[in-house]
Short mmCIF file of C-alpha atoms in Angstrom, two decimals:
data_model
loop_
_atom_site.label_atom_id
_atom_site.label_comp_id
_atom_site.label_asym_id
_atom_site.label_seq_id
_atom_site.Cartn_x
_atom_site.Cartn_y
_atom_site.Cartn_z
CA MET A 197 -53.28 -44.33 103.97
CA ASP A 198 -55.26 -41.63 105.21
CA LYS A 199 -52.53 -39.14 106.66
CA ARG A 200 -55.41 -37.72 108.75
CA LYS A 201 -55.51 -40.87 110.47
CA THR A 202 -52.30 -40.04 112.09
CA ARG A 203 -49.40 -43.00 111.48
CA PHE A 204 -48.48 -45.88 113.38
CA PHE A 205 -45.90 -45.31 115.92
CA ASN A 206 -42.71 -43.30 115.05
CA THR A 207 -40.19 -46.29 114.20
CA THR A 208 -37.18 -43.36 113.98
CA GLY A 209 -37.73 -41.62 117.04
CA PRO A 210 -37.73 -41.78 120.56
CA CYS A 211 -41.10 -43.72 122.07
CA ASN A 212 -43.33 -41.06 122.88
CA PRO A 213 -46.76 -42.71 122.81
CA GLU A 214 -48.92 -39.74 123.12
CA ASP A 215 -47.69 -38.38 119.75
CA HIS A 216 -48.64 -41.50 117.98
CA TYR A 217 -52.35 -42.16 117.94
CA MET A 218 -53.16 -44.20 114.99
CA LEU A 219 -56.89 -43.62 114.85
CA PRO A 220 -58.72 -40.54 114.86
CA PRO A 221 -60.19 -39.57 118.08
CA GLU A 222 -63.11 -38.12 116.69
CA GLU A 223 -63.95 -42.02 116.16
CA ARG A 224 -64.04 -41.94 120.11
CA LEU A 225 -66.20 -39.49 120.62
CA VAL A 226 -68.89 -40.17 123.44
CA GLY A 227 -71.77 -37.43 123.91
CA THR A 228 -70.82 -35.18 121.60
CA GLN A 229 -72.22 -34.04 118.09
CA LEU A 230 -69.29 -32.15 116.21
CA HIS A 231 -71.82 -31.40 112.92
CA ARG A 232 -73.78 -29.27 114.91
CA TYR A 233 -71.37 -27.28 116.99
CA ILE A 234 -70.63 -24.52 113.86
CA GLY A 235 -74.19 -24.23 112.46
CA ASP A 236 -75.89 -24.05 115.71
CA LYS A 237 -73.38 -21.69 117.51
CA LEU A 238 -73.09 -24.05 120.44
CA TYR A 239 -70.54 -24.13 123.19
CA TRP A 240 -69.43 -27.31 124.57
CA VAL A 241 -67.13 -29.26 126.79
CA LEU A 242 -64.86 -32.22 126.63
CA HIS A 243 -63.33 -33.59 129.08
CA ALA A 244 -61.06 -37.08 129.10
CA PRO A 245 -57.88 -38.24 131.17
CA ARG A 246 -54.80 -37.37 130.27
CA GLN A 247 -53.14 -39.04 126.95
CA THR A 248 -56.31 -40.15 125.77
CA GLY A 249 -56.39 -38.14 122.57
CA LYS A 250 -57.94 -34.85 123.17
CA THR A 251 -55.05 -32.53 122.02
CA THR A 252 -54.88 -34.77 119.10
CA PHE A 253 -58.39 -34.67 118.04
CA LEU A 254 -58.65 -30.60 118.83
CA GLN A 255 -55.72 -29.97 116.47
CA SER A 256 -56.51 -32.40 113.64
CA TRP A 257 -60.32 -31.30 113.72
CA MET A 258 -58.82 -27.25 113.79
CA ARG A 259 -57.11 -28.27 110.93
CA GLU A 260 -60.07 -29.93 108.94
CA ILE A 261 -62.02 -26.96 109.69
CA ASN A 262 -59.35 -24.36 108.39
CA ALA A 263 -58.94 -26.62 105.39
CA GLY A 264 -62.51 -25.93 104.10
CA ASP A 265 -64.65 -22.61 103.52
CA GLU A 266 -66.71 -23.16 106.63
CA ALA A 267 -64.99 -21.42 109.68
CA ILE A 268 -61.82 -20.60 111.16
CA SER A 269 -60.62 -22.60 114.29
CA CYS A 270 -58.04 -22.03 116.49
CA TYR A 271 -56.33 -24.46 119.23
CA VAL A 272 -55.46 -22.36 122.06
CA SER A 273 -53.66 -23.92 125.53
CA VAL A 274 -54.14 -22.09 128.59
CA GLU A 275 -51.38 -24.41 130.64
CA THR A 276 -49.51 -21.68 131.10
CA CYS A 277 -51.71 -20.36 133.89
CA GLN A 278 -51.24 -23.60 135.70
CA GLY A 279 -50.77 -22.24 139.79
CA VAL A 280 -52.18 -18.70 138.80
CA PRO A 281 -55.48 -18.45 140.61
CA GLU A 282 -55.48 -14.42 140.40
CA ALA A 283 -57.61 -12.98 137.41
CA GLU A 284 -55.71 -9.73 137.52
CA ARG A 285 -52.34 -12.16 136.12
CA ALA A 286 -53.99 -15.34 134.19
CA ILE A 287 -56.21 -13.14 131.96
CA PRO A 288 -53.37 -11.43 130.30
CA VAL A 289 -51.70 -14.62 130.24
CA ILE A 290 -54.89 -16.28 128.55
CA CYS A 291 -54.66 -13.11 126.19
CA ASP A 292 -51.37 -13.43 125.30
CA ALA A 293 -51.54 -17.14 124.80
CA VAL A 294 -54.01 -16.33 122.01
CA ARG A 295 -52.01 -14.36 119.98
CA ARG A 296 -49.48 -16.68 120.30
CA TRP A 297 -51.21 -19.57 119.38
CA SER A 298 -53.47 -17.59 116.40
CA GLU A 299 -49.67 -16.53 115.14
CA GLN A 300 -48.42 -20.55 115.11
CA TYR A 301 -50.96 -21.39 112.99
CA ASP A 302 -50.87 -18.44 110.52
CA LEU A 303 -53.99 -16.77 111.33
CA PRO A 304 -54.94 -13.68 111.86
CA VAL A 305 -53.71 -12.03 115.28
CA PRO A 306 -55.96 -10.07 117.41
CA ALA A 307 -54.86 -6.83 119.19
CA ILE A 308 -54.89 -6.78 123.11
CA GLU A 309 -56.94 -3.44 123.96
CA ASP A 310 -55.99 -1.52 126.98
CA GLU A 311 -58.54 -3.10 129.50
CA THR A 312 -58.90 -4.46 132.63
CA PRO A 313 -58.17 -8.21 133.61
CA GLN A 314 -62.40 -8.37 133.97
CA SER A 315 -63.01 -7.65 130.22
CA ARG A 316 -59.58 -8.23 128.42
CA LEU A 317 -60.29 -11.77 127.27
CA ASN A 318 -63.90 -10.38 126.23
CA SER A 319 -62.60 -7.68 124.31
CA ILE A 320 -59.66 -9.83 122.67
CA LEU A 321 -62.37 -12.58 121.25
CA ALA A 322 -64.50 -10.05 119.66
CA ASN A 323 -61.67 -8.35 118.09
CA TRP A 324 -60.11 -11.93 116.92
CA ALA A 325 -63.84 -12.39 115.39
CA LYS A 326 -63.89 -9.45 113.26
CA LEU A 327 -60.59 -10.02 111.73
CA VAL A 328 -61.69 -13.34 110.57
CA ALA A 329 -65.00 -12.08 109.35
CA PRO A 330 -66.42 -13.03 106.90
CA LYS A 331 -66.28 -16.47 107.95
CA PRO A 332 -67.33 -17.15 112.10
CA LEU A 333 -64.90 -18.01 114.29
CA ILE A 334 -64.68 -20.94 116.56
CA VAL A 335 -61.76 -21.45 119.58
CA LEU A 336 -60.95 -24.60 121.02
CA PHE A 337 -59.47 -24.06 124.62
CA ASP A 338 -57.40 -26.71 125.90
CA GLU A 339 -55.98 -27.53 129.10
CA VAL A 340 -58.93 -25.40 131.03
CA ASP A 341 -58.81 -27.37 134.09
CA VAL A 342 -55.37 -25.80 135.15
CA LEU A 343 -57.31 -22.79 135.66
CA THR A 344 -58.85 -22.15 139.50
CA GLY A 345 -60.55 -19.65 141.71
CA ASP A 346 -60.95 -16.43 140.84
CA ALA A 347 -59.11 -16.91 137.27
CA LEU A 348 -61.68 -19.66 136.50
CA ILE A 349 -64.57 -17.62 136.98
CA SER A 350 -63.36 -14.50 135.39
CA PHE A 351 -62.46 -16.48 132.42
CA LEU A 352 -65.99 -18.18 132.21
CA ARG A 353 -67.95 -14.94 132.80
CA GLN A 354 -66.15 -13.11 130.34
CA LEU A 355 -67.11 -15.80 127.59
CA ARG A 356 -70.65 -15.68 129.23
CA ASP A 357 -70.76 -12.08 128.43
CA GLY A 358 -69.79 -12.82 124.64
CA PHE A 359 -72.12 -15.81 124.38
CA ALA A 360 -75.32 -13.54 123.80
CA SER A 361 -73.72 -11.52 120.86
CA ARG A 362 -72.27 -14.48 119.80
CA SER A 363 -72.09 -14.01 115.55
CA VAL A 364 -69.93 -13.49 112.62
CA GLY A 365 -67.59 -10.83 113.45
CA LYS A 366 -69.20 -10.41 116.99
CA PHE A 367 -67.82 -13.22 119.08
CA PRO A 368 -66.80 -16.67 118.33
CA VAL A 369 -70.03 -18.55 117.43
CA SER A 370 -68.48 -22.24 119.20
CA ILE A 371 -66.24 -22.56 122.00
CA ALA A 372 -65.04 -25.87 123.68
CA LEU A 373 -63.54 -26.07 127.07
CA VAL A 374 -61.36 -29.14 127.23
CA GLY A 375 -59.88 -30.72 130.12
CA MET A 376 -60.02 -33.96 132.28
CA ARG A 377 -62.93 -33.04 134.23
CA ASP A 378 -66.46 -31.90 133.56
CA LEU A 379 -66.94 -28.31 133.89
CA LYS A 380 -69.11 -28.28 136.93
CA ASP A 381 -66.33 -29.90 138.76
CA TYR A 382 -63.98 -26.84 138.41
CA ILE A 383 -66.69 -24.44 138.95
CA THR A 384 -67.53 -26.35 142.31
CA ALA A 385 -63.75 -26.29 143.00
CA ALA A 386 -63.44 -22.76 142.40
CA LYS A 387 -66.37 -21.95 144.98
CA GLY A 388 -64.85 -23.81 147.55
CA GLY A 389 -67.06 -26.73 147.08
CA ILE A 390 -70.51 -25.12 146.71
CA PRO A 391 -72.16 -26.71 144.14
CA VAL A 392 -72.88 -25.17 140.84
CA ASN A 393 -76.20 -23.58 140.71
CA PRO A 394 -78.47 -22.40 137.07
CA GLY A 395 -76.57 -19.33 137.79
CA SER A 396 -73.42 -20.06 137.49
CA PRO A 397 -70.86 -18.54 135.07
CA PHE A 398 -71.19 -21.07 132.26
CA ASN A 399 -74.45 -22.51 132.13
CA ILE A 400 -74.64 -21.66 128.70
CA LYS A 401 -72.72 -24.68 127.47
CA ALA A 402 -74.98 -27.19 125.21
CA ASP A 403 -72.86 -30.92 125.50
CA SER A 404 -70.43 -32.57 127.50
CA GLY A 405 -68.47 -34.99 125.72
CA THR A 406 -65.90 -37.13 126.69
CA ILE A 407 -63.23 -39.87 124.53
CA ALA A 408 -63.24 -43.32 125.13
CA ASN A 409 -60.67 -46.05 125.50
CA PHE A 410 -60.09 -48.29 122.46
CA HIS A 411 -62.14 -51.17 121.95
CA LYS A 412 -60.12 -54.22 121.53
CA LYS A 413 -60.78 -54.21 117.56
CA ASP A 414 -59.45 -50.88 117.38
CA VAL A 415 -56.01 -52.15 118.97
CA GLU A 416 -56.49 -55.21 116.49
CA ARG A 417 -56.79 -52.13 113.76
CA LEU A 418 -53.82 -50.26 115.24
CA PHE A 419 -51.15 -53.16 114.61
CA ALA A 420 -52.78 -54.40 110.97
CA GLN A 421 -51.25 -50.43 110.60
CA ARG A 422 -47.73 -51.79 111.14
CA THR A 423 -48.21 -55.16 109.21
CA THR A 424 -49.28 -53.03 106.20
CA GLU A 425 -46.10 -50.97 106.27
CA THR A 426 -43.84 -53.56 107.39
CA GLY A 427 -44.86 -57.11 107.18
CA GLN A 428 -44.37 -57.43 111.00
CA ARG A 429 -47.40 -59.67 112.75
CA ILE A 430 -48.64 -60.10 116.02
CA SER A 431 -49.64 -63.30 117.71
CA PRO A 432 -53.57 -63.08 119.02
CA GLU A 433 -52.36 -64.27 122.34
CA ALA A 434 -50.11 -60.76 122.49
CA LEU A 435 -52.80 -58.90 120.78
CA ASP A 436 -55.48 -60.06 123.83
CA TYR A 437 -52.58 -59.35 126.50
CA VAL A 438 -52.37 -55.97 125.30
CA TYR A 439 -55.85 -54.92 125.76
CA GLY A 440 -55.93 -56.96 128.66
CA GLN A 441 -53.51 -54.80 130.52
CA SER A 442 -54.27 -51.43 129.21
CA HIS A 443 -58.23 -51.82 128.79
CA GLY A 444 -57.71 -49.74 125.87
CA GLN A 445 -56.22 -46.81 127.32
CA PRO A 446 -54.20 -45.16 124.03
CA TRP A 447 -51.21 -44.06 125.82
CA LEU A 448 -50.65 -47.50 127.25
CA VAL A 449 -51.61 -49.55 124.25
CA ASN A 450 -49.29 -47.53 121.76
CA SER A 451 -46.38 -47.69 124.49
CA LEU A 452 -46.92 -51.35 124.86
CA PHE A 453 -46.23 -51.64 120.68
CA MET A 454 -43.79 -49.21 120.59
CA ARG A 455 -41.56 -51.07 123.38
CA ALA A 456 -42.35 -54.39 121.76
CA THR A 457 -41.59 -53.54 118.43
CA MET A 458 -38.46 -50.85 118.85
CA ARG A 459 -37.02 -52.00 121.91
CA ILE A 460 -37.39 -55.66 122.85
CA LEU A 461 -37.24 -56.32 118.83
CA ASP A 462 -35.17 -53.88 116.44
CA ALA A 463 -36.89 -51.15 114.74
CA ASP A 464 -36.00 -52.68 111.15
CA SER A 465 -37.32 -56.44 112.08
CA THR A 466 -40.39 -58.68 110.89
CA GLU A 467 -40.15 -61.04 113.60
CA THR A 468 -43.67 -62.04 114.82
CA VAL A 469 -44.24 -60.28 118.30
CA THR A 470 -45.48 -62.37 121.10
CA ILE A 471 -46.83 -62.28 124.04
CA ASP A 472 -43.29 -62.99 125.96
CA HIS A 473 -42.13 -59.79 124.39
CA VAL A 474 -44.97 -57.48 125.28
CA ARG A 475 -44.64 -59.06 128.62
CA GLU A 476 -40.91 -57.49 128.70
CA ALA A 477 -42.24 -54.23 127.12
CA ARG A 478 -45.04 -53.87 130.12
CA GLU A 479 -42.09 -54.60 132.86
CA GLN A 480 -39.78 -52.09 130.88
CA MET A 481 -42.50 -49.32 130.81
CA ILE A 482 -43.12 -49.74 134.63
CA GLN A 483 -39.79 -49.65 135.21
CA ALA A 484 -38.87 -46.75 133.44
CA ARG A 485 -41.92 -44.81 135.07
CA GLU A 486 -42.38 -42.26 131.92
CA THR A 487 -43.97 -38.97 132.70
CA HIS A 488 -47.62 -40.64 132.11
CA LEU A 489 -47.14 -43.29 134.51
CA ASP A 490 -45.55 -41.06 137.08
CA SER A 491 -47.88 -38.82 137.03
CA LEU A 492 -50.56 -41.16 138.47
CA GLY A 493 -48.43 -41.66 141.73
CA ALA A 494 -48.47 -37.93 142.35
CA ARG A 495 -52.46 -38.33 142.60
CA LEU A 496 -52.46 -40.56 144.80
CA GLN A 497 -51.40 -37.88 147.44
CA ASP A 498 -54.60 -36.17 147.17
CA GLU A 499 -57.15 -37.05 149.93
CA ARG A 500 -60.00 -37.60 147.55
CA VAL A 501 -57.85 -40.04 145.41
CA ARG A 502 -56.35 -41.91 149.08
CA TRP A 503 -59.75 -42.92 150.30
CA VAL A 504 -61.04 -44.49 147.00
CA ILE A 505 -58.01 -46.40 146.12
CA GLN A 506 -57.31 -47.89 149.39
CA ALA A 507 -61.61 -48.87 149.80
CA ILE A 508 -60.18 -50.76 146.39
CA ILE A 509 -56.93 -52.34 147.56
CA THR A 510 -59.00 -53.45 150.42
CA GLY A 511 -62.04 -54.90 148.28
CA GLU A 512 -64.24 -52.97 150.75
CA THR A 513 -65.92 -50.80 147.66
CA ASP A 514 -69.21 -50.96 149.46
CA ARG A 515 -67.98 -47.52 151.07
CA LEU A 516 -67.66 -45.76 148.20
CA LEU A 517 -71.46 -45.04 148.23
CA GLY A 518 -71.80 -45.45 144.17
CA ARG A 519 -70.46 -43.62 141.30
CA THR A 520 -72.29 -40.29 142.07
CA ASN A 521 -69.69 -39.68 144.97
CA PRO A 522 -68.00 -36.83 144.23
CA ASP A 523 -64.37 -38.54 145.24
CA VAL A 524 -65.30 -41.65 143.17
CA GLU A 525 -66.48 -39.23 140.21
CA PHE A 526 -62.80 -37.51 140.68
CA CYS A 527 -61.00 -39.99 140.39
CA MET A 528 -63.06 -42.09 137.12
CA ASP A 529 -62.51 -38.39 135.80
CA MET A 530 -58.77 -38.64 136.25
CA GLY A 531 -58.88 -42.55 134.70
CA LEU A 532 -57.69 -43.88 137.88
CA VAL A 533 -60.53 -45.73 139.00
CA GLU A 534 -63.37 -47.68 136.71
CA TRP A 535 -66.91 -49.10 137.24
CA ASN A 536 -69.05 -51.52 135.48
CA SER A 537 -71.55 -53.92 136.65
CA GLY A 538 -69.73 -57.51 136.37
CA THR A 539 -66.82 -56.51 138.63
CA GLY A 540 -67.61 -53.11 140.08
CA PHE A 541 -64.76 -50.67 141.13
CA THR A 542 -61.29 -51.46 140.18
CA ILE A 543 -58.16 -49.79 139.20
CA ALA A 544 -58.78 -48.61 135.50
CA ASN A 545 -56.31 -51.11 134.22
CA PRO A 546 -54.08 -53.85 135.23
CA VAL A 547 -50.93 -51.56 134.11
CA TYR A 548 -51.85 -48.63 136.42
CA GLU A 549 -52.88 -51.41 139.04
CA GLU A 550 -49.30 -52.43 139.09
CA ILE A 551 -48.16 -48.53 139.03
CA LEU A 552 -49.99 -47.92 142.12
CA THR A 553 -49.24 -50.54 143.74
CA ARG A 554 -45.22 -49.90 143.09
CA TYR A 555 -45.45 -46.42 143.78
CA LEU A 556 -47.66 -46.92 147.31
CA ASN A 557 -45.37 -49.59 148.62
CA SER A 558 -42.02 -48.26 147.37
CA ALA A 559 -40.69 -47.13 150.63
CA TYR A 560 -41.45 -50.57 152.15
CA HIS A 561 -39.88 -52.15 149.23
CA ASP A 562 -36.63 -50.43 149.28
CA SER A 563 -36.40 -50.64 153.23
CA LEU A 564 -37.03 -54.30 153.73
CA PRO A 565 -33.87 -56.55 154.60
CA SER A 566 -32.29 -58.07 151.61
CA PRO A 567 -33.58 -61.43 150.37
CA LYS A 568 -30.30 -63.41 150.49
CA THR A 569 -31.13 -63.09 154.40
CA TRP A 570 -34.32 -64.93 154.11
CA CYS A 571 -35.26 -68.92 154.09
CA TRP A 572 -37.50 -68.81 151.05
CA GLN A 573 -35.60 -70.90 148.50
CA LYS A 574 -35.74 -74.87 148.28
CA SER A 575 -32.37 -76.96 147.26
CA ASP A 576 -34.08 -76.97 143.67
CA GLY A 577 -34.13 -73.09 143.64
CA LYS A 578 -38.10 -73.20 143.71
CA LEU A 579 -39.95 -70.66 146.01
CA ASP A 580 -40.54 -71.87 149.70
CA MET A 581 -43.72 -70.43 150.23
CA ASP A 582 -44.13 -71.54 153.88
CA ALA A 583 -41.32 -70.38 154.78
CA LEU A 584 -41.19 -67.10 153.49
CA LEU A 585 -44.64 -66.75 154.49
CA ARG A 586 -43.53 -67.73 158.14
CA GLU A 587 -40.74 -64.92 157.87
CA PHE A 588 -43.15 -62.52 156.76
CA GLN A 589 -45.09 -63.49 159.89
CA ALA A 590 -42.14 -62.95 161.87
CA PHE A 591 -40.95 -59.96 160.59
CA TRP A 592 -44.98 -58.65 160.46
CA GLN A 593 -45.00 -59.12 164.34
CA ASN A 594 -41.65 -56.86 164.71
CA ASN A 595 -42.07 -54.24 162.37
CA SER A 596 -45.64 -53.49 161.42
CA GLU A 597 -46.53 -51.21 164.64
CA VAL A 598 -43.63 -48.89 163.97
CA TRP A 599 -44.02 -48.81 159.99
CA GLU A 600 -47.55 -48.46 160.28
CA ARG A 601 -47.24 -44.86 162.09
CA GLN A 602 -45.39 -43.69 159.26
CA ALA A 603 -47.89 -44.91 156.32
CA ASP A 604 -50.12 -42.85 154.31
CA TYR A 605 -52.20 -45.52 153.36
CA MET A 606 -52.81 -46.96 156.88
CA GLU A 607 -56.28 -48.95 155.82
CA ALA A 608 -54.19 -50.74 153.18
CA PHE A 609 -50.82 -51.02 154.97
CA PRO A 610 -51.17 -55.04 155.61
CA HIS A 611 -51.41 -55.34 151.83
CA LEU A 612 -48.87 -52.93 150.81
CA LEU A 613 -46.48 -54.43 152.96
CA LEU A 614 -46.98 -57.91 152.07
CA MET A 615 -47.21 -57.32 148.44
CA ALA A 616 -43.42 -55.08 148.70
CA PHE A 617 -42.20 -58.49 150.79
CA LEU A 618 -43.30 -60.74 147.84
CA GLN A 619 -41.77 -58.26 144.86
CA ARG A 620 -38.64 -58.36 146.92
CA VAL A 621 -38.43 -62.22 146.26
CA THR A 622 -39.95 -62.49 143.02
CA ASN A 623 -38.10 -59.63 141.04
CA GLY A 624 -36.29 -61.18 138.17
CA SER A 625 -37.72 -64.74 138.29
CA GLY A 626 -41.37 -64.06 138.76
CA ARG A 627 -44.36 -62.02 139.06
CA ILE A 628 -47.52 -61.11 140.82
CA GLU A 629 -51.25 -61.37 139.46
CA ARG A 630 -53.34 -59.08 141.59
CA GLU A 631 -57.30 -58.74 141.73
CA TYR A 632 -58.81 -56.65 143.90
CA ALA A 633 -62.12 -58.08 144.72
CA ALA A 634 -64.89 -55.35 144.55
CA GLY A 635 -66.86 -55.31 147.55
CA SER A 636 -65.75 -58.53 149.02
CA GLY A 637 -63.30 -57.47 151.79
CA ARG A 638 -60.75 -59.19 150.07
CA MET A 639 -57.74 -59.03 147.57
CA ASP A 640 -56.49 -61.96 145.73
CA LEU A 641 -52.75 -62.69 144.77
CA ALA A 642 -51.54 -65.25 142.49
CA VAL A 643 -47.66 -65.87 142.74
CA GLU A 644 -45.49 -67.26 140.27
CA TYR A 645 -42.11 -68.12 140.36
CA ARG A 646 -39.99 -70.35 138.21
CA GLY A 647 -42.91 -71.90 136.58
CA ASP A 648 -44.82 -72.72 139.93
CA TRP A 649 -47.70 -70.75 141.04
CA ASN A 650 -48.89 -70.07 145.00
CA ILE A 651 -52.65 -68.35 145.40
CA ILE A 652 -52.52 -65.78 148.30
CA GLU A 653 -56.02 -64.51 149.74
CA VAL A 654 -55.75 -61.32 152.35
CA LYS A 655 -58.47 -60.20 154.39
CA LEU A 656 -58.78 -58.05 157.13
CA LEU A 657 -60.36 -58.92 160.67
CA ARG A 658 -62.37 -56.09 161.47
CA GLN A 659 -64.42 -54.83 164.93
CA GLY A 660 -67.61 -57.07 165.37
CA ARG A 661 -66.23 -60.16 163.47
CA SER A 662 -64.69 -63.28 164.89
CA PHE A 663 -61.44 -65.15 163.49
CA GLU A 664 -63.40 -68.17 162.83
CA ALA A 665 -66.02 -66.37 160.85
CA ILE A 666 -63.73 -64.53 158.65
CA MET A 667 -61.50 -67.47 158.37
CA ALA A 668 -64.43 -69.51 156.77
CA GLU A 669 -65.26 -66.72 154.30
CA GLY A 670 -62.03 -66.64 153.30
CA ILE A 671 -61.53 -70.08 152.48
CA LYS A 672 -64.47 -70.41 150.39
CA GLN A 673 -63.17 -67.17 148.39
CA THR A 674 -59.63 -68.42 148.32
CA LEU A 675 -60.59 -72.03 146.73
CA GLY A 676 -63.06 -69.93 144.28
CA TYR A 677 -60.15 -67.44 143.45
CA ARG A 678 -57.73 -70.39 142.55
CA ASP A 679 -60.57 -72.35 140.72
CA SER A 680 -61.48 -69.51 138.59
CA PHE A 681 -57.87 -67.92 138.21
CA PHE A 682 -56.66 -71.73 136.95
CA PRO A 683 -59.10 -73.51 134.30
CA VAL A 684 -60.81 -76.69 135.79
CA HIS A 685 -58.92 -79.11 133.09
CA ALA A 686 -55.66 -77.95 134.15
CA SER A 687 -55.47 -80.28 136.89
CA ARG A 688 -51.56 -79.77 137.72
CA GLU A 689 -52.26 -76.22 138.25
CA ALA A 690 -55.59 -76.37 139.96
CA GLN A 691 -53.69 -77.84 142.76
CA ALA A 692 -51.50 -74.91 143.06
CA PRO A 693 -51.13 -74.32 147.21
CA CYS A 694 -53.26 -72.01 148.67
CA TYR A 695 -52.34 -69.56 151.61
CA LEU A 696 -55.46 -67.14 153.32
CA LEU A 697 -53.64 -64.50 155.42
CA ILE A 698 -55.90 -62.83 158.46
CA PHE A 699 -54.53 -58.96 159.26
CA ASP A 700 -56.19 -58.60 162.87
CA ARG A 701 -57.47 -54.63 162.61
CA ARG A 702 -59.37 -54.76 165.57
CA PRO A 703 -58.47 -51.72 168.10
CA ASP A 704 -58.96 -54.23 170.92
CA LYS A 705 -56.92 -57.03 169.34
CA PRO A 706 -55.09 -59.56 171.54
CA ALA A 707 -51.51 -60.08 172.10
CA TRP A 708 -49.19 -61.35 169.42
CA GLN A 709 -49.00 -64.71 170.72
CA GLU A 710 -52.41 -65.04 170.21
CA ARG A 711 -52.73 -63.44 166.87
CA ILE A 712 -49.98 -65.39 165.45
CA LYS A 713 -51.40 -68.63 163.96
CA TRP A 714 -51.09 -71.26 161.49
CA ILE A 715 -53.52 -73.24 160.67
CA ASP A 716 -54.03 -76.10 157.74
CA ALA A 717 -57.59 -76.10 156.78
CA GLU A 718 -59.34 -77.90 154.04
CA GLY A 719 -56.63 -78.19 151.86
CA LEU A 720 -55.05 -74.36 152.18
CA THR A 721 -52.75 -72.90 155.01
CA VAL A 722 -54.16 -70.17 157.23
CA LEU A 723 -51.86 -67.47 158.60
CA GLY A 724 -53.10 -65.04 161.30
CA CYS A 725 -51.31 -61.58 161.53
#
């Protein structure tokens, strides 16, 4: 096996997915032409969400370049500048990083001249180019997205100052700036939100590329390496589930595989990995709230993220005004949101969807009364959804107004509280499948408990609409969701009970006795809340 392609997950060490991508990230680069960067002396940008393989690619490409005679390359992370917006402090730290990383990779270490921060980076890069001559110098700056304010502007201006003289022995012939976002977004932020103009400090970039997620066939190739090495196989249903839950996000793919083969099964087991193993691995991964997943929750406090995620949860994505909206672009660059012509705007994958939902409703979930106090279980242990939803109606009437005053995501508050309420019951004996129906003003839920399914649809009653109109629209959507969720030939499952919950969000909503409704209509139950 080609060692440069990174081995399969570490079967002896801890579960650390970001260190064990199995396919060369250069196979997944989009919009870049690596072979041109050295010969044509190009400066370029690589941006992609965290843990998609950027650092792995950079270090792999650096080693490949340095193994040949074409050039000298060095990876340099500027992450130590996080939270340092002043150029006077940040530029010396970046220069120290240049020396530290060059020494780590056994490359010539440039001297730092006694100059002002406004010219020190330019000077050290020029000195570095002299040291590696007669070979050209290539510098791969990682984590550039941590730079802000004057530090970012000074960093870019010094690179631009050296750009004109870039050549062997003079200045790096090619520089890559790598982070989560495209460079124009950093410049706009550093300039207080003012859009980039032609005179921006880094209008010299030649390309802006990104790293794509794995395709479905890539996921198959990943486990095929495991099969070759150990003989262990994976069922087609399990592979489909891994891809369906991750949408090919590399960290998630590797984490699901590793947990299924190293935690759910023994590391030396050759038992076939099934969909049940992967489902359990998914739940373990979510419960563990590993750093990558936990960091998603922190993003939800950003105001730019808040209104985009709320629009997706409530199904009102028409408010987002398309992919060119800066806040939407930001969420897509962060890897939180994706768009395609079939589904519109959605959370990037079902695992992220679950993580974000649990993060947002965790306060409600933890504060709800114990499920033991609810009359929601039938004598045979099955779920009595009628009783459970009547209990929810009572809880909503008694508590929602107080709880909503403390909510961060007020637009999505009904959805989040309902899901927290359901999760308190289903934990351990069931699961909730969610579908945020883009642009339809609704959210679909399928609740499984001990083998039985219930379909729940959530709609909001806004000012200017009537309850009757929303109910007629929602009944059609609910039955359509049930028919799409269950195969039409599965007659037993197709008869799963359906519930339509309509939350009155009008500012002049009527009194509670008029809002709380329970209506049987067209084979489903409509609840007014």
